[in-house]
Amino acid sequence: MDEEQPVDLSALDPTVPRGAFEARLARVRHAARHALRERREGGNPLEVVARWRAPLLAALVLVVLASAVLVRSAQIEAALETEPADEIADLLGVPALEGDALLSTTTSTSDLLLGGSPQ
Amino acid sequence: MSRPAPIPPDADLVALALRGDGGAFDQLVRRHYRAAFSVALGVLANRHDAEDVCQDAFVKALERLEDCREPARFVQWLLVIARNRALSYHSYRRIRETAELLPEIAEAPDSPADDLARAQLGDRLEAALATLSATQRTVVLMHDLEGWTHKEIADVLDMTEVRSRQHLFVARKLLRAVLGEYRNG
């Protein structure tokens, strides 16, 4: 059957003649030069940011977590430092300031005035 | 005797083009220009417009190369881009205007007499193709000009192989009728 045979469409072939095809390729090359250069140079700043977005976010989360841990441990340390004086003051039934004085290794002004010996 | 250089697969060329290798991109364009042109001509029924769209499709493909999930199937991905660009061609008419400003890459005629005969035949074929539907045109161009199988055509055009065969049958019949009129008239 005639319809089983291909139609000769070679006159529409864009790769022939060779000179015309080379000119078409040169146009494509010319139009693509910016995209190729950007790829060679690693992309524009927005693309670079987009590429590093995930690692940057991960690093940010780590910094926030590490900061939270440091702040919390500093708070605990501060609380531990104040606890003994408060406990002694509680046990003796005196104000917290006097508990501090009891733990202090230096002689207080009132001791000196009352003629107490240095501890 | 020197062996011919092995033909690199598309996946390798895509990997190189991703890093900005102009030679690799050039090979991809050479290899798939006719296929992209066939799809664009199928949609637009105009050679000059099809060339514009073809150029645009290659540049867009390069810009979005990261989106090509299966580099071994680069051509299928490219043809989808070419088809979509052809369907929304009217906003891209400016491309030809830019290209015409480039005298250093103007076409070099091979043989004026051959070129004229070829251009006249091309005009007749183009007019005959314009009488077909876009799908019939695309199928006959991809099959008879580009040499694709029905399986490949069906894959790109999202249809069954049987449907592709039917379109080809009707397209050839209509084309021969119109071209016969030219010959007889």
XYZ file of C-alpha atoms in Angstrom, chain B:
185
model
C 44.624 2.935 11.436
C 42.953 5.209 13.957
C 39.650 4.205 15.476
C 36.778 6.649 15.335
C 36.179 8.402 18.641
C 33.451 6.684 20.679
C 30.121 8.469 20.615
C 29.441 9.723 24.138
C 25.973 8.911 25.465
C 23.576 11.758 26.166
C 23.925 11.230 29.924
C 27.668 11.998 29.741
C 27.105 15.074 27.588
C 24.413 16.316 29.971
C 26.807 15.901 32.922
C 29.456 17.957 31.094
C 26.966 20.604 29.940
C 25.840 20.985 33.558
C 29.368 22.237 34.294
C 29.248 24.668 31.383
C 31.060 22.563 28.768
C 30.205 24.288 25.486
C 31.473 21.366 23.375
C 29.141 18.924 25.111
C 26.186 21.261 24.682
C 27.107 21.664 21.021
C 27.027 17.896 20.530
C 23.620 17.657 22.153
C 22.310 20.356 19.831
C 23.793 18.675 16.734
C 22.405 15.314 17.754
C 18.864 16.410 18.543
C 18.273 19.530 16.453
C 16.240 17.703 13.798
C 14.036 15.990 16.388
C 13.324 19.278 18.159
C 12.708 20.955 14.799
C 10.274 18.199 13.766
C 8.234 18.663 16.929
C 8.220 22.464 16.612
C 7.308 22.316 12.917
C 4.584 19.849 13.740
C 2.961 22.362 16.064
C 3.627 25.561 14.097
C 3.577 24.459 10.428
C 6.157 27.151 9.634
C 9.865 26.435 9.181
C 11.143 29.813 10.323
C 8.998 29.829 13.437
C 10.043 26.236 14.121
C 13.717 27.241 13.942
C 13.126 30.067 16.433
C 11.368 27.733 18.829
C 14.055 25.116 18.366
C 16.772 27.584 19.353
C 14.729 28.777 22.300
C 14.061 25.201 23.447
C 17.776 24.359 23.506
C 18.626 27.470 25.524
C 15.789 26.800 27.990
C 16.892 23.177 28.283
C 20.421 24.329 29.129
C 19.136 26.797 31.723
C 17.000 24.120 33.394
C 19.328 21.175 32.935
C 19.119 20.333 36.666
C 15.452 19.470 36.072
C 16.383 16.686 33.639
C 15.940 13.830 36.130
C 16.926 11.110 33.637
C 19.869 12.412 31.571
C 19.813 9.230 29.467
C 16.359 10.348 28.295
C 17.500 13.901 27.573
C 15.921 13.985 24.120
C 12.460 13.031 25.387
C 12.730 15.776 27.995
C 13.970 18.262 25.373
C 11.084 17.474 23.026
C 8.542 18.193 25.751
C 10.184 21.606 26.177
C 10.206 22.174 22.399
C 6.533 21.260 22.148
C 5.521 23.535 25.023
C 7.585 26.418 23.621
C 5.962 25.908 20.220
C 2.495 25.947 21.766
C 3.217 29.309 23.390
C 5.343 30.609 20.530
C 3.867 34.037 19.971
C 5.606 35.559 22.957
C 8.964 34.381 21.576
C 8.883 36.076 18.174
C 11.590 38.445 19.363
C 14.221 35.676 19.105
C 14.444 35.934 15.320
C 14.852 39.696 15.566
C 17.901 39.142 17.815
C 19.339 36.491 15.518
C 19.094 38.805 12.510
C 21.409 41.241 14.262
C 24.278 38.759 14.056
C 25.932 39.185 10.636
C 28.953 37.031 11.561
C 26.828 33.920 11.725
C 24.707 34.499 8.634
C 23.999 31.426 6.512
C 26.650 30.449 4.004
C 24.979 29.119 0.843
C 26.360 25.784 -0.394
C 25.137 25.973 -3.966
C 22.667 28.671 -5.060
C 20.938 26.486 -7.677
C 20.512 23.522 -5.330
C 19.389 25.814 -2.563
C 16.702 27.344 -4.758
C 15.302 23.984 -5.855
C 15.413 22.738 -2.299
C 13.713 25.870 -0.994
C 10.901 25.541 -3.555
C 10.353 21.904 -2.672
C 10.487 22.830 0.995
C 7.803 25.476 0.433
C 5.527 22.923 -1.263
C 6.025 20.411 1.533
C 5.431 23.082 4.147
C 2.159 24.096 2.456
C 1.089 20.457 2.209
C 1.933 19.855 5.860
C -0.151 22.874 6.818
C -3.273 21.026 5.646
C -2.751 18.354 8.330
C -3.653 18.530 11.983
C -0.809 19.379 14.394
C -0.689 15.808 15.667
C -0.658 14.263 12.175
C 2.073 16.702 11.175
C 4.196 15.953 14.220
C 3.859 12.197 13.777
C 4.752 12.215 10.078
C 7.706 14.562 10.640
C 9.078 12.553 13.536
C 8.634 9.279 11.667
C 9.545 10.152 8.075
C 12.023 12.983 8.667
C 13.599 12.089 12.001
C 13.202 8.305 11.738
C 11.676 7.690 15.146
C 9.725 4.518 15.895
C 6.047 4.573 16.826
C 7.015 3.564 20.357
C 9.274 6.611 20.704
C 6.706 8.936 19.130
C 3.944 7.568 21.356
C 6.162 8.118 24.390
C 6.852 11.776 23.591
C 3.351 12.648 22.375
C 1.643 10.720 25.172
C -0.455 8.459 22.961
C -0.610 4.758 22.106
C 1.517 3.207 19.376
C -1.642 2.228 17.511
C -2.797 5.849 17.541
C 0.599 6.951 16.236
C 0.315 4.455 13.349
C -3.169 5.716 12.527
C -1.983 9.329 12.461
C 0.918 8.401 10.198
C -1.330 6.517 7.792
C -3.763 9.417 7.440
C -0.977 12.020 7.287
C 0.806 10.244 4.437
C -2.409 9.803 2.521
C -3.337 13.482 2.841
C 0.196 14.644 2.016
C 0.374 12.535 -1.143
C -2.994 13.859 -2.238
C -1.965 17.493 -1.746
C 1.485 17.003 -3.286
C -0.139 15.209 -6.242
C -2.340 18.246 -6.804
C 0.807 20.409 -6.910
C 2.409 18.085 -9.453
C -0.713 17.872 -11.611
C -1.588 21.532 -11.239
